[in-house]
Tab-separated table of C-alpha atoms in Angstrom:
chain	number	residue	atom	x	y	z
A	280	MET	CA	9.795	-0.717	6.085
A	281	MET	CA	9.067	2.124	3.680
A	282	LYS	CA	6.272	4.537	4.581
A	283	TYR	CA	4.538	7.212	2.577
A	284	LEU	CA	2.217	10.027	3.579
A	285	LEU	CA	0.627	12.346	1.060
A	286	LEU	CA	-0.401	15.096	3.470
A	287	PRO	CA	-2.590	17.244	1.221
A	288	VAL	CA	-4.558	14.259	-0.054
A	289	PHE	CA	-4.834	12.760	3.438
A	290	PHE	CA	-6.290	15.835	5.093
A	291	LEU	CA	-8.576	16.631	2.206
A	292	SER	CA	-9.869	13.076	2.300
A	293	PHE	CA	-10.710	13.360	5.984
A	294	LEU	CA	-12.474	16.624	5.277
A	295	GLY	CA	-14.590	14.604	2.846
A	296	TYR	CA	-15.273	11.926	5.455
A	297	SER	CA	-16.461	14.546	7.916
A	298	HIS	CA	-19.312	15.283	5.537
A	299	GLY	CA	-20.119	11.620	4.960
A	300	GLN	CA	-18.477	11.639	1.537
A	301	GLN	CA	-15.732	9.590	-0.010
A	302	SER	CA	-13.316	10.608	-2.709
A	303	LYS	CA	-13.903	7.421	-4.702
A	304	ASP	CA	-16.179	4.403	-4.320
A	305	TYR	CA	-13.714	1.689	-5.320
A	306	PHE	CA	-16.232	-1.131	-4.980
A	307	LYS	CA	-18.451	0.634	-7.491
A	308	VAL	CA	-15.600	1.656	-9.784
A	309	HIS	CA	-14.263	-1.907	-9.923
A	310	GLN	CA	-17.538	-3.818	-9.824
A	311	GLY	CA	-18.087	-6.644	-12.269
A	312	GLN	CA	-17.786	-10.347	-12.777
A	313	LEU	CA	-14.919	-12.211	-11.112
A	314	PRO	CA	-13.729	-15.095	-13.294
A	315	VAL	CA	-12.895	-18.219	-11.260
A	316	LYS	CA	-12.621	-21.947	-11.669
A	317	VAL	CA	-14.935	-24.149	-9.605
A	318	TYR	CA	-13.935	-27.665	-8.545
A	319	TYR	CA	-16.575	-30.326	-7.855
A	320	GLY	CA	-15.966	-33.247	-5.521
A	321	THR	CA	-12.649	-34.929	-6.171
A	322	SER	CA	-12.622	-34.152	-9.877
A	323	PRO	CA	-9.332	-32.581	-11.031
A	324	ASN	CA	-11.108	-30.858	-13.913
A	325	PRO	CA	-12.549	-27.462	-12.904
A	326	LYS	CA	-15.276	-25.583	-14.724
A	327	PRO	CA	-15.195	-21.857	-15.520
A	328	MET	CA	-17.564	-19.682	-13.505
A	329	GLY	CA	-18.140	-15.966	-13.078
A	330	LEU	CA	-18.929	-14.768	-9.564
A	331	LEU	CA	-21.439	-11.909	-9.678
A	332	GLY	CA	-21.927	-11.110	-5.999
A	333	LEU	CA	-22.684	-12.377	-2.499
A	334	ASP	CA	-25.545	-11.655	-0.112
A	335	GLY	CA	-24.427	-12.724	3.340
A	336	SER	CA	-27.798	-12.010	4.972
A	337	LYS	CA	-29.520	-14.417	2.572
A	338	GLY	CA	-26.573	-16.799	2.398
A	339	ILE	CA	-26.464	-16.707	-1.406
A	340	ILE	CA	-23.573	-16.535	-3.875
A	341	TYR	CA	-24.656	-15.233	-7.262
A	342	ALA	CA	-22.778	-16.694	-10.203
A	343	LYS	CA	-22.868	-17.358	-13.915
A	344	MET	CA	-21.863	-20.617	-15.563
A	345	GLU	CA	-21.159	-21.324	-19.173
A	346	GLY	CA	-24.123	-23.076	-20.719
A	347	ALA	CA	-26.248	-22.740	-17.563
A	348	GLY	CA	-26.717	-18.989	-17.252
A	349	SER	CA	-27.176	-17.383	-13.845
A	350	VAL	CA	-27.151	-19.630	-10.782
A	351	GLN	CA	-27.493	-19.187	-7.040
A	352	LEU	CA	-25.237	-21.124	-4.683
A	353	GLU	CA	-25.963	-21.650	-1.010
A	354	LEU	CA	-23.117	-20.046	0.949
A	355	ARG	CA	-23.540	-22.414	3.881
A	356	GLY	CA	-24.309	-25.410	1.744
A	357	LEU	CA	-21.328	-25.603	-0.606
A	358	LYS	CA	-20.457	-29.117	0.563
A	359	LYS	CA	-23.991	-30.339	-0.129
A	360	GLN	CA	-23.702	-28.845	-3.596
A	361	ASN	CA	-20.554	-30.948	-4.104
A	362	ILE	CA	-18.394	-27.836	-4.486
A	363	SER	CA	-14.907	-28.446	-3.129
A	364	ARG	CA	-13.393	-25.012	-3.881
A	365	PHE	CA	-13.185	-21.914	-6.031
A	366	GLN	CA	-9.908	-20.731	-7.483
A	367	TYR	CA	-8.877	-17.387	-8.894
A	368	GLU	CA	-6.063	-17.454	-11.445
A	369	TRP	CA	-3.554	-14.693	-10.770
A	370	SER	CA	-1.667	-13.101	-13.633
A	371	THR	CA	2.110	-13.064	-13.338
A	372	ASP	CA	2.191	-9.274	-12.829
A	373	LEU	CA	-0.450	-9.327	-10.112
A	374	ARG	CA	1.227	-12.212	-8.302
A	375	LYS	CA	4.563	-10.365	-8.287
A	376	THR	CA	2.901	-7.170	-7.043
A	377	ILE	CA	1.156	-8.935	-4.174
A	378	GLN	CA	4.444	-10.586	-3.249
A	379	LEU	CA	6.084	-7.169	-3.000
A	380	LEU	CA	3.438	-6.061	-0.496
A	381	SER	CA	3.753	-9.326	1.388
A	382	ASP	CA	7.505	-8.646	1.664
A	383	GLU	CA	6.713	-5.121	2.960
A	384	GLN	CA	8.105	-3.513	-0.166
A	385	TYR	CA	5.520	-0.762	-0.010
A	386	ASP	CA	4.907	1.759	-2.756
A	387	PRO	CA	1.536	3.502	-3.378
A	388	ARG	CA	2.183	3.235	-7.108
A	389	LEU	CA	1.456	-0.498	-6.843
A	390	LEU	CA	-2.136	0.074	-5.747
A	391	PRO	CA	-3.795	1.042	-9.075
A	392	LEU	CA	-2.646	-2.245	-10.614
A	393	LEU	CA	-4.155	-4.268	-7.771
A	394	ARG	CA	-7.426	-2.449	-7.129
A	395	PRO	CA	-9.522	-3.854	-10.019
A	396	THR	CA	-8.914	-7.384	-8.730
A	397	MET	CA	-8.791	-6.730	-4.979
A	398	TYR	CA	-12.145	-4.980	-4.837
A	399	LYS	CA	-13.771	-7.928	-6.531
A	400	LEU	CA	-12.093	-10.446	-4.220
A	401	LEU	CA	-13.001	-8.470	-1.089
A	402	LEU	CA	-16.682	-9.058	-1.827
A	403	TYR	CA	-16.289	-12.788	-1.177
A	404	LEU	CA	-14.531	-12.875	2.197
A	405	GLU	CA	-17.648	-14.451	3.724
A	406	ILE	CA	-16.868	-17.625	1.808
A	407	PRO	CA	-14.855	-19.851	4.203
A	408	GLN	CA	-11.171	-19.978	3.442
A	409	GLU	CA	-11.307	-23.738	2.793
A	410	TYR	CA	-13.535	-23.022	-0.200
A	411	PHE	CA	-11.921	-19.841	-1.507
A	412	GLN	CA	-8.359	-19.018	-0.510
A	413	ILE	CA	-8.420	-15.240	-0.803
A	414	HIS	CA	-8.314	-14.154	2.854
A	415	ASP	CA	-4.525	-13.969	3.160
A	416	VAL	CA	-4.087	-11.860	0.065
A	417	CYS	CA	-6.909	-9.495	1.094
A	418	LEU	CA	-5.328	-9.135	4.519
A	419	THR	CA	-1.964	-8.367	2.904
A	420	TYR	CA	-3.570	-5.636	0.813
A	421	VAL	CA	-5.277	-3.907	3.762
A	422	GLN	CA	-2.174	-4.241	5.944
A	423	ALA	CA	-0.207	-2.528	3.176
A	424	LEU	CA	-2.730	0.322	3.056
A	425	VAL	CA	-2.350	0.964	6.783
A	426	ALA	CA	1.445	0.691	6.620
A	427	MET	CA	1.537	3.194	3.748
A	428	GLU	CA	-0.804	5.474	5.719
A	429	GLN	CA	-3.506	5.236	3.085
A	430	PHE	CA	-5.978	5.622	5.924
A	431	GLU	CA	-9.003	6.664	3.885
A	432	GLU	CA	-8.927	3.575	1.691
A	433	ALA	CA	-8.163	1.223	4.591
A	434	PHE	CA	-11.096	2.645	6.550
A	435	TYR	CA	-13.287	2.379	3.464
A	436	ILE	CA	-12.583	-1.361	3.263
A	437	LEU	CA	-12.548	-2.340	6.937
A	438	SER	CA	-15.766	-0.481	7.706
A	439	ARG	CA	-17.545	-2.668	5.140
A	440	LEU	CA	-16.202	-6.040	6.217
A	441	LYS	CA	-18.016	-8.360	8.609
A	442	LEU	CA	-15.221	-8.477	11.144
A	443	SER	CA	-17.019	-10.900	13.473
A	444	LYS	CA	-17.385	-13.405	10.628
A	445	LEU	CA	-13.694	-13.097	9.804
A	446	ASP	CA	-12.941	-13.675	13.507
A	447	GLU	CA	-14.854	-16.952	13.238
A	448	PHE	CA	-12.761	-17.923	10.225
A	449	GLY	CA	-9.568	-17.433	12.236
A	450	TYR	CA	-8.717	-14.074	10.667
A	451	ARG	CA	-8.747	-11.941	13.789
A	452	GLU	CA	-6.013	-9.887	12.118
A	453	PHE	CA	-8.699	-7.829	10.339
A	454	SER	CA	-10.155	-6.743	13.706
A	455	GLU	CA	-6.688	-6.044	15.105
A	456	LEU	CA	-5.910	-4.002	12.010
A	457	SER	CA	-9.104	-2.014	12.592
A	458	LEU	CA	-7.911	-1.125	16.101
A	459	GLU	CA	-4.512	-0.132	14.745
A	460	LEU	CA	-6.065	1.964	12.000
A	461	ALA	CA	-8.399	3.747	14.417
A	462	GLY	CA	-5.476	4.636	16.663
A	463	LYS	CA	-3.416	5.967	13.782
A	464	MET	CA	-6.330	7.979	12.407
A	465	ILE	CA	-6.876	9.630	15.779
A	466	ALA	CA	-3.162	10.357	16.223
A	467	ALA	CA	-2.885	11.858	12.741
A	468	ASN	CA	-6.075	13.904	12.972
A	469	PRO	CA	-8.040	14.096	16.254
A	470	LYS	CA	-11.075	15.347	14.322
A	471	SER	CA	-11.387	11.854	12.845
A	472	ALA	CA	-12.207	10.363	16.285
A	473	LYS	CA	-15.936	10.049	15.619
A	474	ILE	CA	-15.271	8.212	12.378
A	475	ALA	CA	-12.652	5.984	13.960
A	476	ARG	CA	-14.972	5.110	16.852
A	477	ALA	CA	-17.632	3.993	14.380
A	478	LEU	CA	-15.134	1.420	13.135
A	479	LEU	CA	-14.383	0.338	16.714
A	480	GLN	CA	-18.006	-0.624	17.259
A	481	LYS	CA	-17.595	-3.308	14.613
A	482	VAL	CA	-14.741	-4.933	16.528
A	483	THR	CA	-15.694	-7.720	18.923
A	484	ILE	CA	-13.758	-7.489	22.198
A	485	ARG	CA	-13.013	-11.032	23.290
A	486	ASN	CA	-12.470	-11.893	26.916
A	487	ASN	CA	-8.692	-12.205	26.855
A	488	THR	CA	-5.895	-9.934	28.013
A	489	GLY	CA	-4.580	-9.399	24.493
A	490	ASP	CA	-7.860	-7.885	23.335
A	491	HIS	CA	-8.187	-5.923	26.564
A	492	ALA	CA	-4.707	-4.433	26.157
A	493	ALA	CA	-5.270	-3.496	22.510
A	494	TYR	CA	-8.609	-1.826	23.190
A	495	LEU	CA	-7.305	-0.058	26.281
A	496	LYS	CA	-4.440	1.356	24.225
A	497	LEU	CA	-6.974	2.707	21.743
A	498	ALA	CA	-9.070	4.308	24.487
A	499	ASP	CA	-5.895	5.784	25.977
A	500	SER	CA	-5.041	7.363	22.632
A	501	LEU	CA	-8.357	9.237	22.743
A	502	ARG	CA	-7.556	10.487	26.233
A	503	GLU	CA	-4.047	11.542	25.199
A	504	GLN	CA	-5.571	13.594	22.382
A	505	LYS	CA	-7.786	15.288	25.022
A	506	LEU	CA	-10.891	13.670	23.526
A	507	TYR	CA	-12.138	12.912	26.997
A	508	THR	CA	-15.806	12.268	26.203
A	509	ASP	CA	-14.854	9.739	23.529
A	510	ALA	CA	-12.325	8.122	25.859
A	511	ILE	CA	-14.935	7.740	28.614
A	512	SER	CA	-17.264	5.986	26.176
A	513	GLU	CA	-14.600	3.483	25.138
A	514	TYR	CA	-13.493	2.855	28.729
A	515	ALA	CA	-17.164	2.218	29.513
A	516	ARG	CA	-17.407	-0.334	26.721
A	517	LEU	CA	-14.286	-2.192	27.824
A	518	SER	CA	-14.816	-2.066	31.580
A	519	PRO	CA	-17.730	-4.558	31.956
A	520	ILE	CA	-15.847	-7.102	29.837
A	521	VAL	CA	-12.661	-6.739	31.886
A	522	MET	CA	-14.541	-6.892	35.190
A	523	LYS	CA	-15.769	-10.370	34.279
A	524	SER	CA	-12.199	-11.551	33.715
A	525	PRO	CA	-10.684	-13.002	36.929
A	526	GLY	CA	-7.271	-11.591	37.725
A	527	SER	CA	-7.251	-9.068	34.869
A	528	PRO	CA	-4.406	-6.542	35.236
A	529	TYR	CA	-6.626	-3.787	33.798
A	530	LYS	CA	-9.451	-3.693	36.337
A	531	GLU	CA	-7.988	-0.929	38.484
A	532	ILE	CA	-6.863	1.327	35.644
A	533	LEU	CA	-10.345	1.181	34.119
A	534	ARG	CA	-11.837	2.391	37.387
A	535	ILE	CA	-9.535	5.411	37.538
A	536	TRP	CA	-9.070	6.808	34.025
A	537	PRO	CA	-12.760	7.824	33.606
A	538	VAL	CA	-12.531	9.915	36.806
A	539	TYR	CA	-9.422	11.606	35.418
A	540	CYS	CA	-11.332	12.365	32.206
A	541	TYR	CA	-14.257	13.870	34.121
A	542	VAL	CA	-11.880	16.210	35.956
A	543	LYS	CA	-10.244	17.231	32.692
A	544	LEU	CA	-13.658	17.880	31.125
A	545	TYR	CA	-14.458	20.083	34.109
A	546	GLU	CA	-11.233	22.022	33.479
A	547	GLN	CA	-12.186	22.545	29.837
A	548	TYR	CA	-15.743	23.665	30.555
A	549	SER	CA	-14.856	25.850	33.542
A	550	ALA	CA	-12.360	27.680	31.328
A	551	ALA	CA	-15.103	28.141	28.726
A	552	ALA	CA	-17.514	29.281	31.447
A	553	ALA	CA	-15.170	32.141	32.288
A	554	ARG	CA	-16.057	33.532	28.853
A	555	ASP	CA	-19.644	32.280	28.598
A	556	LYS	CA	-21.671	31.432	31.711
A	557	ARG	CA	-23.809	28.966	29.761
A	558	TYR	CA	-20.968	26.459	30.127
A	559	ASN	CA	-21.260	26.511	33.920
A	560	GLN	CA	-23.905	23.796	33.975
A	561	TYR	CA	-21.673	21.438	31.994
A	562	ALA	CA	-18.671	22.202	34.181
A	563	SER	CA	-20.725	21.486	37.304
A	564	LYS	CA	-22.048	18.246	35.842
A	565	TYR	CA	-18.585	16.874	35.123
A	566	PHE	CA	-17.168	17.989	38.465
A	567	ASN	CA	-20.031	16.386	40.370
A	568	THR	CA	-19.593	13.179	38.393
A	569	ALA	CA	-15.879	13.204	39.229
A	570	LEU	CA	-16.675	13.653	42.924
A	571	GLN	CA	-19.215	10.821	42.918
A	572	THR	CA	-16.875	8.399	41.190
A	573	ILE	CA	-13.862	9.284	43.343
A	574	LYS	CA	-15.978	8.583	46.432
A	575	LYS	CA	-16.576	5.068	45.129
A	576	LEU	CA	-12.847	4.678	44.555
A	577	ASP	CA	-12.141	5.919	48.076
A	578	GLU	CA	-14.292	3.076	49.443
A	579	ASN	CA	-12.057	0.524	47.746
A	580	PRO	CA	-8.822	2.204	46.610
A	581	PRO	CA	-6.041	0.476	44.680
A	582	SER	CA	-3.349	-1.267	46.675
A	583	ARG	CA	-0.492	0.997	47.780
A	584	GLN	CA	1.902	-1.483	46.179
A	585	SER	CA	0.246	-1.161	42.768
A	586	GLY	CA	1.236	1.235	39.995
A	587	GLU	CA	-2.383	2.390	39.806
A	588	TYR	CA	-2.184	3.793	43.340
A	589	SER	CA	-0.118	6.727	42.073
A	590	LEU	CA	-2.728	7.449	39.364
A	591	TYR	CA	-5.457	7.327	42.016
A	592	LYS	CA	-3.497	9.865	44.061
A	593	LEU	CA	-2.981	12.038	40.975
A	594	VAL	CA	-6.747	12.200	40.455
A	595	ARG	CA	-7.339	13.090	44.115
A	596	SER	CA	-4.711	15.804	43.754
A	597	LEU	CA	-6.347	17.145	40.585
A	598	ILE	CA	-9.644	17.516	42.426
A	599	ARG	CA	-7.995	19.427	45.261
A	600	VAL	CA	-6.362	21.757	42.764
A	601	GLN	CA	-9.816	22.559	41.361
A	602	TYR	CA	-11.017	23.519	44.843
A	603	ALA	CA	-7.898	25.625	45.325
A	604	ARG	CA	-8.560	27.491	42.079
A	605	ARG	CA	-12.152	28.160	43.113
A	606	PHE	CA	-11.074	29.704	46.402
A	607	GLU	CA	-8.308	31.581	44.613
A	608	ALA	CA	-10.817	33.088	42.198
A	609	ALA	CA	-13.032	34.071	45.131
A	610	GLY	CA	-10.120	35.813	46.849
A	611	SER	CA	-9.878	33.286	49.708
A	612	GLU	CA	-6.101	32.928	49.654
A	613	ALA	CA	-5.797	30.981	52.931
A	614	GLN	CA	-8.294	28.340	51.843
A	615	ALA	CA	-6.704	28.140	48.399
A	616	ALA	CA	-3.281	27.593	49.979
A	617	GLU	CA	-4.697	24.812	52.161
A	618	TYR	CA	-6.029	22.950	49.138
A	619	TYR	CA	-2.746	23.422	47.286
A	620	ARG	CA	-0.980	21.887	50.296
A	621	GLN	CA	-3.406	18.974	50.233
A	622	SER	CA	-2.802	18.492	46.511
A	623	VAL	CA	0.961	18.306	47.121
A	624	LEU	CA	0.488	15.734	49.871
A	625	GLU	CA	-1.800	13.610	47.694
A	626	VAL	CA	0.350	13.602	44.573
A	627	THR	CA	3.591	13.188	46.539
A	628	GLU	CA	2.249	10.104	48.281
A	629	GLY	CA	1.532	8.638	44.859
A	630	ILE	CA	4.929	9.596	43.434
A	631	ILE	CA	6.752	7.860	46.280
A	632	SER	CA	5.109	4.544	45.336
A	633	ALA	CA	5.435	5.082	41.558
A	634	ARG	CA	8.064	3.807	39.176
A	635	VAL	CA	9.617	5.493	36.169
A	636	GLY	CA	7.741	4.411	33.049
A	637	LEU	CA	4.181	4.961	34.250
A	638	ASP	CA	2.279	7.117	31.750
A	639	TRP	CA	0.973	9.495	34.381
A	640	LEU	CA	4.169	10.004	36.409
A	641	PRO	CA	5.446	13.122	34.582
A	642	GLU	CA	2.053	14.798	34.963
A	643	SER	CA	2.096	13.956	38.678
A	644	LEU	CA	5.525	15.538	39.060
A	645	MET	CA	4.501	18.633	37.125
A	646	MET	CA	1.416	18.971	39.305
A	647	ALA	CA	3.559	18.826	42.424
A	648	GLY	CA	5.861	21.477	40.999
A	649	ALA	CA	2.950	23.760	40.119
A	650	ALA	CA	1.479	23.399	43.615
A	651	TYR	CA	4.867	24.225	45.165
A	652	GLU	CA	4.950	27.358	43.035
A	653	LYS	CA	1.515	28.374	44.283
A	654	LEU	CA	2.802	27.936	47.832
A	655	GLU	CA	5.875	30.057	46.907
A	656	LEU	CA	8.177	27.093	47.571
A	657	THR	CA	10.365	27.724	44.549
A	658	ASP	CA	13.312	25.514	45.519
A	659	PRO	CA	11.193	22.337	45.853
A	660	ALA	CA	9.453	23.291	42.580
A	661	ARG	CA	12.852	23.690	40.904
A	662	ASN	CA	13.947	20.244	42.126
A	663	VAL	CA	10.794	18.662	40.702
A	664	TYR	CA	11.190	20.304	37.297
A	665	LYS	CA	14.821	19.228	37.146
A	666	GLN	CA	13.759	15.640	37.784
A	667	VAL	CA	11.220	15.833	34.966
A	668	SER	CA	13.715	17.276	32.486
A	669	MET	CA	16.210	14.575	33.473
A	670	PHE	CA	13.963	11.497	33.358
A	671	PHE	CA	11.621	12.438	30.499
A	672	LYS	CA	13.937	13.707	27.802
A	673	ASP	CA	12.627	14.355	24.302
A	674	THR	CA	9.021	14.583	25.498
A	675	LYS	CA	6.572	17.448	25.893
A	676	TRP	CA	7.199	17.206	29.628
A	677	GLU	CA	10.884	18.060	29.226
A	678	ALA	CA	10.002	21.141	27.217
A	679	GLU	CA	7.369	22.243	29.727
A	680	SER	CA	9.632	21.646	32.736
A	681	LYS	CA	12.435	23.692	31.161
A	682	SER	CA	9.992	26.495	30.432
A	683	ARG	CA	8.825	26.549	34.053
A	684	LEU	CA	12.418	26.432	35.313
A	685	ALA	CA	13.261	29.462	33.234
A	686	ASN	CA	10.378	31.403	34.797
A	687	LEU	CA	11.259	30.597	38.421
A	688	PRO	CA	12.921	33.185	40.681
A	689	PRO	CA	16.633	32.596	41.518
A	690	ALA	CA	17.462	29.692	43.830
A	691	GLY	CA	17.128	30.250	47.575
A	692	THR	CA	14.485	32.982	47.370
A	693	ASP	CA	11.528	31.097	48.907
A	694	ASP	CA	10.624	31.021	52.559
A	695	GLY	CA	9.788	27.346	52.815
A	696	ASP	CA	11.893	24.325	53.474
A	697	GLU	CA	9.509	21.588	52.353
A	698	PRO	CA	11.432	18.933	50.376
A	699	ALA	CA	10.574	17.974	46.831
A	700	PRO	CA	9.119	14.487	46.314
């Protein structure tokens, strides 16, 4: 599959979006009459018609017929009006171009040829597919935009479609494409998260594991970009839906990730508070929220046999590290050391039950290594970092572990004999 990314245009376009602007209003540029043929009943002889627009809220299709002038058709009453279908006649060039996109032969130079027609067709997606067979070609066009990383234009279209109506028509692919687009926008430019989340609100989350997994992946992408407040909001949207689903594999993870995000928000705001005390109130708020939610988790923790148990232990360890840092800052070295020891015990217990492949495992290992360093147990720390560099090659964790290894004292210089996890 060929992919294209025009970096200057892409980032400038998102700068425009951040101010509520768009580089070009394609629906306005390409507005106008759409010539179609309309078939009545079983008659094989269609009549020419020009579609002028559609008002879904009123359920009206505006059209123009030769010899009859302007007419209004009832969107939900086409059968009663004896209309069997509308048909758009594709030119040979347009048909060949659409086929190229359908075959994933992507090239942005194909788009200008298609836009005048596509932006007219996109206006009529609320007409059921049995009456106007345009949904597949419109889907192909938007899929091509996402594949070619034409994110601005894809967002421009998807944000205007009635995704729930398309779901009803059996075209859930538009909603799935919206999730994919939002994830890619966030990955390419974290500043686009607010815009991407606006698109997410248009997506209906159905009560099935496929939808749950797709939406969870999107929320996770926000967390991975350190957009913790946004991630918490999306976890909160998904959680009540998942909780109503018997036997869902995502119930436990959705209880834990928000706590993790609260701790990380505390870290961010406490660091800011060191420079400006006004941030102290926000840091305290997030830390208190983390403590309240972890208490609820403690009442009913994940099973020790589950993968989520190690994430639960990571969060408990993170909280103990925060206490250790507080005592460290206050000069209470003995109390700080005690909390660092507790953090090692917590995270190690989780690591023992974890399996390679869990998203949070490398962070757990790095936390253990950092705590060992604080306790001046350099040999156990070295063993941990070596494990990370071995099992998580070509990741940020490998680079970080190698950096920490390089800064450790020579082997055999610590006074402890505590084993690495």
